[in-house]
Amino acid sequence: HFQDGWFERYHRTADIHTTLQRIATQCTLPLEIIRIGTSFENRDIFAVRMGNPEATKSIVLVSGLHAREWIAPAGMLGAMKELLMLPEFAAALRELQVVWVPLLNPDGYEFSHTDDRFWRKTRRVNDARYTAPPCTGVDLNRNFPHHWGGADSSSNSCTETYRGPSAGSEPETQALLELIASEKISRQIVAGMDFHTWGQLILTQPGWVRRGAVGDTGSAALYDAMSELGHKMKQAISDKTGASYEVMAGSEFYAVGGALDETLHMESSTGLGYTVELRDTYLGANSAGTFELPATEIMPTAADIVQIVLTLIKHVLPTSK
């Protein structure tokens, strides 16, 4: 479905969208491209919906919140390519919908290609009434409603973790929240994952506060179950690709308020809301990671995501082989 050599380089937003539209016309499995909203600079934001429209369960997989993390959307697209060729994935789609949002921050992603390779935020032109001085951009992974304004988020728009003027203020955030809300009308969201880079980490709940700390009202049983599933993902990756991932609560890595994984955790029927930090450059536990993975790492990273998704599907569909 992807042209030969497509994954030998990183692609710009328009090319990604054109390719997704072409795949939708060619795929023999149930697949559609849906426009879920537009960015601050009026770029379309797309989701890819796979699976039986009458399925009662879905999982939501998101990447591209942070502009400079090119491997996340590229790896997600590569995983989609690989999964569409697997009979076990095709079988799961008879009972499940898988909703992918490969690039939630197209404005920042474009800016990271044209002006600043290490740009992180959106390209929101901020209002001096809410932040002074008004620098550009909002960190989408601090803008979601649950525990907005909490740990590691800033009210200063000149920082990389600027949370925006209010919870869910950004059009990109709103597009995803509306998708989640509409999904819940039709079926149960049984899991969600937000893919970033780097660090090779599978991050469970709680993400916004340390487990057992004041304000943590979560279930210890759920946290333990998420960790157990995370270790199954870790083992599946190790067995198939040899890459080494670690599993920990997000707040053990560092606590974050207003992050997407907390919204996925709260909006899913199971509480399964994860963040995954994908490969770094040297792929070793003690390596000096960077956001600049060579394009040769796109498909190996995609192979990691394939194992994560297959393990997740086996968990939410116990009959899946």
PDB file of N, CA and C in Angstrom, residues 149-231:
ATOM      1  N   GLY A 149      -2.598  22.124  34.278  1.00  0.00           N
ATOM      2  CA  GLY A 149      -1.969  23.064  35.202  1.00  0.00           C
ATOM      3  C   GLY A 149      -1.141  22.402  36.280  1.00  0.00           C
ATOM      4  N   GLY A 150      -0.987  21.076  36.191  1.00  0.00           N
ATOM      5  CA  GLY A 150      -0.249  20.343  37.205  1.00  0.00           C
ATOM      6  C   GLY A 150       1.241  20.302  36.941  1.00  0.00           C
ATOM      7  N   ALA A 151       1.846  19.201  37.341  1.00  0.00           N
ATOM      8  CA  ALA A 151       3.308  19.069  37.334  1.00  0.00           C
ATOM      9  C   ALA A 151       3.911  19.294  35.953  1.00  0.00           C
ATOM     10  N   ASP A 152       5.086  19.897  35.937  1.00  0.00           N
ATOM     11  CA  ASP A 152       5.900  20.095  34.738  1.00  0.00           C
ATOM     12  C   ASP A 152       5.137  20.819  33.632  1.00  0.00           C
ATOM     13  N   SER A 153       4.253  21.726  34.005  1.00  0.00           N
ATOM     14  CA  SER A 153       3.599  22.571  33.013  1.00  0.00           C
ATOM     15  C   SER A 153       3.795  24.018  33.425  1.00  0.00           C
ATOM     16  N   SER A 154       3.858  24.885  32.430  1.00  0.00           N
ATOM     17  CA  SER A 154       4.216  26.276  32.703  1.00  0.00           C
ATOM     18  C   SER A 154       3.139  27.232  32.203  1.00  0.00           C
ATOM     19  N   SER A 155       2.999  28.360  32.901  1.00  0.00           N
ATOM     20  CA  SER A 155       2.123  29.443  32.456  1.00  0.00           C
ATOM     21  C   SER A 155       2.869  30.455  31.589  1.00  0.00           C
ATOM     22  N   ASN A 156       4.150  30.222  31.379  1.00  0.00           N
ATOM     23  CA  ASN A 156       5.005  31.123  30.587  1.00  0.00           C
ATOM     24  C   ASN A 156       5.125  30.571  29.171  1.00  0.00           C
ATOM     25  N   SER A 157       4.617  31.299  28.186  1.00  0.00           N
ATOM     26  CA  SER A 157       4.592  30.786  26.808  1.00  0.00           C
ATOM     27  C   SER A 157       5.975  30.691  26.186  1.00  0.00           C
ATOM     28  N   CYS A 158       6.984  31.250  26.825  1.00  0.00           N
ATOM     29  CA  CYS A 158       8.341  31.145  26.280  1.00  0.00           C
ATOM     30  C   CYS A 158       9.032  29.842  26.692  1.00  0.00           C
ATOM     31  N   THR A 159       8.392  29.047  27.527  1.00  0.00           N
ATOM     32  CA  THR A 159       8.950  27.752  27.897  1.00  0.00           C
ATOM     33  C   THR A 159       8.439  26.669  26.960  1.00  0.00           C
ATOM     34  N   GLU A 160       9.142  25.556  26.942  1.00  0.00           N
ATOM     35  CA  GLU A 160       8.750  24.442  26.065  1.00  0.00           C
ATOM     36  C   GLU A 160       7.541  23.689  26.596  1.00  0.00           C
ATOM     37  N   THR A 161       7.200  23.884  27.866  1.00  0.00           N
ATOM     38  CA  THR A 161       6.079  23.165  28.457  1.00  0.00           C
ATOM     39  C   THR A 161       4.898  24.094  28.738  1.00  0.00           C
ATOM     40  N   TYR A 162       4.766  25.160  27.937  1.00  0.00           N
ATOM     41  CA  TYR A 162       3.626  26.074  28.106  1.00  0.00           C
ATOM     42  C   TYR A 162       2.324  25.316  27.881  1.00  0.00           C
ATOM     43  N   ARG A 163       1.428  25.417  28.863  1.00  0.00           N
ATOM     44  CA  ARG A 163       0.227  24.587  28.880  1.00  0.00           C
ATOM     45  C   ARG A 163      -0.958  25.212  28.148  1.00  0.00           C
ATOM     46  N   GLY A 164      -0.817  26.451  27.664  1.00  0.00           N
ATOM     47  CA  GLY A 164      -1.921  27.146  27.030  1.00  0.00           C
ATOM     48  C   GLY A 164      -2.724  27.937  28.049  1.00  0.00           C
ATOM     49  N   PRO A 165      -3.609  28.829  27.583  1.00  0.00           N
ATOM     50  CA  PRO A 165      -4.343  29.704  28.498  1.00  0.00           C
ATOM     51  C   PRO A 165      -5.413  29.001  29.309  1.00  0.00           C
ATOM     52  N   SER A 166      -5.870  27.837  28.832  1.00  0.00           N
ATOM     53  CA  SER A 166      -6.883  27.086  29.575  1.00  0.00           C
ATOM     54  C   SER A 166      -6.847  25.634  29.131  1.00  0.00           C
ATOM     55  N   ALA A 167      -7.469  24.777  29.902  1.00  0.00           N
ATOM     56  CA  ALA A 167      -7.498  23.347  29.581  1.00  0.00           C
ATOM     57  C   ALA A 167      -8.227  23.116  28.260  1.00  0.00           C
ATOM     58  N   GLY A 168      -7.575  22.363  27.366  1.00  0.00           N
ATOM     59  CA  GLY A 168      -8.199  22.044  26.090  1.00  0.00           C
ATOM     60  C   GLY A 168      -8.390  23.242  25.191  1.00  0.00           C
ATOM     61  N   SER A 169      -7.561  24.263  25.346  1.00  0.00           N
ATOM     62  CA  SER A 169      -7.741  25.513  24.599  1.00  0.00           C
ATOM     63  C   SER A 169      -7.379  25.405  23.125  1.00  0.00           C
ATOM     64  N   GLU A 170      -6.545  24.435  22.764  1.00  0.00           N
ATOM     65  CA  GLU A 170      -5.963  24.430  21.427  1.00  0.00           C
ATOM     66  C   GLU A 170      -6.812  23.660  20.421  1.00  0.00           C
ATOM     67  N   PRO A 171      -6.852  24.103  19.168  1.00  0.00           N
ATOM     68  CA  PRO A 171      -7.673  23.401  18.173  1.00  0.00           C
ATOM     69  C   PRO A 171      -7.233  21.958  17.955  1.00  0.00           C
ATOM     70  N   GLU A 172      -5.943  21.697  18.091  1.00  0.00           N
ATOM     71  CA  GLU A 172      -5.453  20.326  17.932  1.00  0.00           C
ATOM     72  C   GLU A 172      -5.956  19.446  19.075  1.00  0.00           C
ATOM     73  N   THR A 173      -5.877  19.964  20.300  1.00  0.00           N
ATOM     74  CA  THR A 173      -6.411  19.246  21.465  1.00  0.00           C
ATOM     75  C   THR A 173      -7.903  19.004  21.301  1.00  0.00           C
ATOM     76  N   GLN A 174      -8.618  20.038  20.897  1.00  0.00           N
ATOM     77  CA  GLN A 174     -10.067  19.929  20.732  1.00  0.00           C
ATOM     78  C   GLN A 174     -10.436  18.896  19.683  1.00  0.00           C
ATOM     79  N   ALA A 175      -9.658  18.827  18.603  1.00  0.00           N
ATOM     80  CA  ALA A 175      -9.941  17.845  17.552  1.00  0.00           C
ATOM     81  C   ALA A 175      -9.875  16.430  18.104  1.00  0.00           C
ATOM     82  N   LEU A 176      -8.851  16.148  18.910  1.00  0.00           N
ATOM     83  CA  LEU A 176      -8.708  14.809  19.464  1.00  0.00           C
ATOM     84  C   LEU A 176      -9.774  14.539  20.527  1.00  0.00           C
ATOM     85  N   LEU A 177     -10.076  15.519  21.359  1.00  0.00           N
ATOM     86  CA  LEU A 177     -11.111  15.332  22.373  1.00  0.00           C
ATOM     87  C   LEU A 177     -12.471  15.062  21.727  1.00  0.00           C
ATOM     88  N   GLU A 178     -12.756  15.744  20.628  1.00  0.00           N
ATOM     89  CA  GLU A 178     -14.026  15.511  19.933  1.00  0.00           C
ATOM     90  C   GLU A 178     -14.056  14.120  19.315  1.00  0.00           C
ATOM     91  N   LEU A 179     -12.921  13.663  18.782  1.00  0.00           N
ATOM     92  CA  LEU A 179     -12.840  12.305  18.259  1.00  0.00           C
ATOM     93  C   LEU A 179     -13.113  11.290  19.366  1.00  0.00           C
ATOM     94  N   ILE A 180     -12.481  11.473  20.516  1.00  0.00           N
ATOM     95  CA  ILE A 180     -12.680  10.560  21.642  1.00  0.00           C
ATOM     96  C   ILE A 180     -14.141  10.562  22.087  1.00  0.00           C
ATOM     97  N   ALA A 181     -14.741  11.744  22.175  1.00  0.00           N
ATOM     98  CA  ALA A 181     -16.138  11.844  22.606  1.00  0.00           C
ATOM     99  C   ALA A 181     -17.068  11.145  21.620  1.00  0.00           C
ATOM    100  N   SER A 182     -16.831  11.336  20.327  1.00  0.00           N
ATOM    101  CA  SER A 182     -17.687  10.695  19.326  1.00  0.00           C
ATOM    102  C   SER A 182     -17.467   9.189  19.313  1.00  0.00           C
ATOM    103  N   GLU A 183     -16.247   8.774  19.574  1.00  0.00           N
ATOM    104  CA  GLU A 183     -15.948   7.340  19.622  1.00  0.00           C
ATOM    105  C   GLU A 183     -16.709   6.683  20.768  1.00  0.00           C
ATOM    106  N   LYS A 184     -16.794   7.364  21.899  1.00  0.00           N
ATOM    107  CA  LYS A 184     -17.467   6.798  23.074  1.00  0.00           C
ATOM    108  C   LYS A 184     -18.977   6.669  22.877  1.00  0.00           C
ATOM    109  N   ILE A 185     -19.530   7.438  21.958  1.00  0.00           N
ATOM    110  CA  ILE A 185     -20.955   7.307  21.660  1.00  0.00           C
ATOM    111  C   ILE A 185     -21.241   5.984  20.961  1.00  0.00           C
ATOM    112  N   SER A 186     -20.301   5.556  20.108  1.00  0.00           N
ATOM    113  CA  SER A 186     -20.512   4.374  19.265  1.00  0.00           C
ATOM    114  C   SER A 186     -20.018   3.081  19.884  1.00  0.00           C
ATOM    115  N   ARG A 187     -18.985   3.158  20.717  1.00  0.00           N
ATOM    116  CA  ARG A 187     -18.370   1.933  21.230  1.00  0.00           C
ATOM    117  C   ARG A 187     -17.529   2.256  22.466  1.00  0.00           C
ATOM    118  N   GLN A 188     -17.058   1.238  23.128  1.00  0.00           N
ATOM    119  CA  GLN A 188     -16.173   1.418  24.272  1.00  0.00           C
ATOM    120  C   GLN A 188     -14.739   1.620  23.789  1.00  0.00           C
ATOM    121  N   ILE A 189     -14.095   2.670  24.274  1.00  0.00           N
ATOM    122  CA  ILE A 189     -12.650   2.788  24.091  1.00  0.00           C
ATOM    123  C   ILE A 189     -12.007   1.924  25.171  1.00  0.00           C
ATOM    124  N   VAL A 190     -11.344   0.858  24.763  1.00  0.00           N
ATOM    125  CA  VAL A 190     -10.802  -0.085  25.746  1.00  0.00           C
ATOM    126  C   VAL A 190      -9.322   0.142  26.044  1.00  0.00           C
ATOM    127  N   ALA A 191      -8.676   1.025  25.274  1.00  0.00           N
ATOM    128  CA  ALA A 191      -7.276   1.357  25.558  1.00  0.00           C
ATOM    129  C   ALA A 191      -6.867   2.525  24.678  1.00  0.00           C
ATOM    130  N   GLY A 192      -5.855   3.248  25.139  1.00  0.00           N
ATOM    131  CA  GLY A 192      -5.279   4.331  24.353  1.00  0.00           C
ATOM    132  C   GLY A 192      -3.798   4.433  24.614  1.00  0.00           C
ATOM    133  N   MET A 193      -3.051   4.866  23.585  1.00  0.00           N
ATOM    134  CA  MET A 193      -1.603   5.013  23.723  1.00  0.00           C
ATOM    135  C   MET A 193      -1.155   6.276  22.995  1.00  0.00           C
ATOM    136  N   ASP A 194      -0.205   6.958  23.590  1.00  0.00           N
ATOM    137  CA  ASP A 194       0.387   8.164  23.028  1.00  0.00           C
ATOM    138  C   ASP A 194       1.871   7.884  22.806  1.00  0.00           C
ATOM    139  N   PHE A 195       2.325   7.960  21.557  1.00  0.00           N
ATOM    140  CA  PHE A 195       3.693   7.599  21.195  1.00  0.00           C
ATOM    141  C   PHE A 195       4.559   8.843  21.057  1.00  0.00           C
ATOM    142  N   HIS A 196       5.700   8.802  21.740  1.00  0.00           N
ATOM    143  CA  HIS A 196       6.681   9.885  21.704  1.00  0.00           C
ATOM    144  C   HIS A 196       8.071   9.274  21.469  1.00  0.00           C
ATOM    145  N   THR A 197       9.064  10.119  21.526  1.00  0.00           N
ATOM    146  CA  THR A 197      10.454   9.694  21.553  1.00  0.00           C
ATOM    147  C   THR A 197      11.231  10.779  22.315  1.00  0.00           C
ATOM    148  N   TRP A 198      12.284  10.413  23.080  1.00  0.00           N
ATOM    149  CA  TRP A 198      12.943   9.113  23.024  1.00  0.00           C
ATOM    150  C   TRP A 198      13.072   8.534  24.420  1.00  0.00           C
ATOM    151  N   GLY A 199      13.661   7.342  24.544  1.00  0.00           N
ATOM    152  CA  GLY A 199      13.936   6.775  25.846  1.00  0.00           C
ATOM    153  C   GLY A 199      13.674   5.287  25.964  1.00  0.00           C
ATOM    154  N   GLN A 200      12.878   4.714  25.021  1.00  0.00           N
ATOM    155  CA  GLN A 200      12.541   3.290  25.056  1.00  0.00           C
ATOM    156  C   GLN A 200      11.888   2.918  26.388  1.00  0.00           C
ATOM    157  N   LEU A 201      10.752   3.573  26.630  1.00  0.00           N
ATOM    158  CA  LEU A 201      10.011   3.407  27.872  1.00  0.00           C
ATOM    159  C   LEU A 201       8.548   3.134  27.571  1.00  0.00           C
ATOM    160  N   ILE A 202       7.947   2.236  28.355  1.00  0.00           N
ATOM    161  CA  ILE A 202       6.504   2.017  28.352  1.00  0.00           C
ATOM    162  C   ILE A 202       6.007   2.550  29.684  1.00  0.00           C
ATOM    163  N   LEU A 203       5.271   3.662  29.627  1.00  0.00           N
ATOM    164  CA  LEU A 203       4.906   4.400  30.835  1.00  0.00           C
ATOM    165  C   LEU A 203       3.447   4.147  31.180  1.00  0.00           C
ATOM    166  N   THR A 204       3.224   3.667  32.386  1.00  0.00           N
ATOM    167  CA  THR A 204       1.888   3.331  32.879  1.00  0.00           C
ATOM    168  C   THR A 204       1.363   4.479  33.749  1.00  0.00           C
ATOM    169  N   GLN A 205       0.164   4.303  34.239  1.00  0.00           N
ATOM    170  CA  GLN A 205      -0.391   5.238  35.219  1.00  0.00           C
ATOM    171  C   GLN A 205       0.108   4.880  36.628  1.00  0.00           C
ATOM    172  N   PRO A 206       0.153   5.853  37.548  1.00  0.00           N
ATOM    173  CA  PRO A 206      -0.241   7.243  37.360  1.00  0.00           C
ATOM    174  C   PRO A 206       0.867   8.063  36.704  1.00  0.00           C
ATOM    175  N   GLY A 207       0.452   9.021  35.876  1.00  0.00           N
ATOM    176  CA  GLY A 207       1.419   9.864  35.194  1.00  0.00           C
ATOM    177  C   GLY A 207       1.538  11.250  35.783  1.00  0.00           C
ATOM    178  N   TRP A 208       0.498  11.700  36.494  1.00  0.00           N
ATOM    179  CA  TRP A 208       0.492  13.099  36.951  1.00  0.00           C
ATOM    180  C   TRP A 208       0.948  13.265  38.391  1.00  0.00           C
ATOM    181  N   VAL A 209       1.002  12.157  39.145  1.00  0.00           N
ATOM    182  CA  VAL A 209       1.404  12.227  40.544  1.00  0.00           C
ATOM    183  C   VAL A 209       2.001  10.873  40.920  1.00  0.00           C
ATOM    184  N   ARG A 210       2.895  10.876  41.872  1.00  0.00           N
ATOM    185  CA  ARG A 210       3.492   9.618  42.325  1.00  0.00           C
ATOM    186  C   ARG A 210       2.441   8.690  42.920  1.00  0.00           C
ATOM    187  N   ARG A 211       2.597   7.418  42.646  1.00  0.00           N
ATOM    188  CA  ARG A 211       1.665   6.432  43.178  1.00  0.00           C
ATOM    189  C   ARG A 211       1.626   6.514  44.703  1.00  0.00           C
ATOM    190  N   GLY A 212       0.401   6.598  45.239  1.00  0.00           N
ATOM    191  CA  GLY A 212       0.216   6.661  46.679  1.00  0.00           C
ATOM    192  C   GLY A 212       0.386   8.030  47.289  1.00  0.00           C
ATOM    193  N   ALA A 213       0.772   9.024  46.471  1.00  0.00           N
ATOM    194  CA  ALA A 213       0.936  10.376  47.002  1.00  0.00           C
ATOM    195  C   ALA A 213      -0.426  11.023  47.233  1.00  0.00           C
ATOM    196  N   VAL A 214      -0.424  12.121  47.933  1.00  0.00           N
ATOM    197  CA  VAL A 214      -1.664  12.860  48.172  1.00  0.00           C
ATOM    198  C   VAL A 214      -2.299  13.221  46.829  1.00  0.00           C
ATOM    199  N   GLY A 215      -3.569  12.908  46.671  1.00  0.00           N
ATOM    200  CA  GLY A 215      -4.263  13.212  45.422  1.00  0.00           C
ATOM    201  C   GLY A 215      -4.361  12.049  44.466  1.00  0.00           C
ATOM    202  N   ASP A 216      -3.594  11.000  44.713  1.00  0.00           N
ATOM    203  CA  ASP A 216      -3.684   9.815  43.851  1.00  0.00           C
ATOM    204  C   ASP A 216      -4.899   8.994  44.270  1.00  0.00           C
ATOM    205  N   THR A 217      -5.922   9.047  43.437  1.00  0.00           N
ATOM    206  CA  THR A 217      -7.161   8.325  43.743  1.00  0.00           C
ATOM    207  C   THR A 217      -7.320   7.088  42.862  1.00  0.00           C
ATOM    208  N   GLY A 218      -6.264   6.706  42.161  1.00  0.00           N
ATOM    209  CA  GLY A 218      -6.339   5.572  41.241  1.00  0.00           C
ATOM    210  C   GLY A 218      -6.336   4.240  41.962  1.00  0.00           C
ATOM    211  N   SER A 219      -6.588   3.206  41.187  1.00  0.00           N
ATOM    212  CA  SER A 219      -6.665   1.849  41.709  1.00  0.00           C
ATOM    213  C   SER A 219      -5.303   1.169  41.648  1.00  0.00           C
ATOM    214  N   ALA A 220      -4.853   0.676  42.791  1.00  0.00           N
ATOM    215  CA  ALA A 220      -3.590  -0.063  42.816  1.00  0.00           C
ATOM    216  C   ALA A 220      -3.663  -1.292  41.927  1.00  0.00           C
ATOM    217  N   ALA A 221      -4.824  -1.942  41.890  1.00  0.00           N
ATOM    218  CA  ALA A 221      -4.985  -3.132  41.045  1.00  0.00           C
ATOM    219  C   ALA A 221      -4.830  -2.767  39.577  1.00  0.00           C
ATOM    220  N   LEU A 222      -5.386  -1.619  39.165  1.00  0.00           N
ATOM    221  CA  LEU A 222      -5.241  -1.193  37.777  1.00  0.00           C
ATOM    222  C   LEU A 222      -3.793  -0.866  37.464  1.00  0.00           C
ATOM    223  N   TYR A 223      -3.127  -0.148  38.349  1.00  0.00           N
ATOM    224  CA  TYR A 223      -1.724   0.180  38.120  1.00  0.00           C
ATOM    225  C   TYR A 223      -0.892  -1.094  37.952  1.00  0.00           C
ATOM    226  N   ASP A 224      -1.154  -2.082  38.793  1.00  0.00           N
ATOM    227  CA  ASP A 224      -0.417  -3.342  38.701  1.00  0.00           C
ATOM    228  C   ASP A 224      -0.717  -4.062  37.381  1.00  0.00           C
ATOM    229  N   ALA A 225      -1.994  -4.034  36.983  1.00  0.00           N
ATOM    230  CA  ALA A 225      -2.374  -4.684  35.720  1.00  0.00           C
ATOM    231  C   ALA A 225      -1.724  -3.991  34.534  1.00  0.00           C
ATOM    232  N   MET A 226      -1.656  -2.659  34.577  1.00  0.00           N
ATOM    233  CA  MET A 226      -1.003  -1.921  33.494  1.00  0.00           C
ATOM    234  C   MET A 226       0.481  -2.262  33.425  1.00  0.00           C
ATOM    235  N   SER A 227       1.100  -2.386  34.573  1.00  0.00           N
ATOM    236  CA  SER A 227       2.517  -2.748  34.602  1.00  0.00           C
ATOM    237  C   SER A 227       2.736  -4.156  34.053  1.00  0.00           C
ATOM    238  N   GLU A 228       1.868  -5.077  34.440  1.00  0.00           N
ATOM    239  CA  GLU A 228       1.986  -6.442  33.936  1.00  0.00           C
ATOM    240  C   GLU A 228       1.847  -6.481  32.419  1.00  0.00           C
ATOM    241  N   LEU A 229       0.861  -5.747  31.881  1.00  0.00           N
ATOM    242  CA  LEU A 229       0.696  -5.693  30.433  1.00  0.00           C
ATOM    243  C   LEU A 229       1.888  -5.010  29.781  1.00  0.00           C
ATOM    244  N   GLY A 230       2.398  -3.971  30.407  1.00  0.00           N
ATOM    245  CA  GLY A 230       3.580  -3.300  29.881  1.00  0.00           C
ATOM    246  C   GLY A 230       4.775  -4.226  29.784  1.00  0.00           C
ATOM    247  N   HIS A 231       4.939  -5.087  30.772  1.00  0.00           N
ATOM    248  CA  HIS A 231       6.049  -6.044  30.721  1.00  0.00           C
ATOM    249  C   HIS A 231       5.841  -7.089  29.621  1.00  0.00           C
TER     250      HIS A 231
END
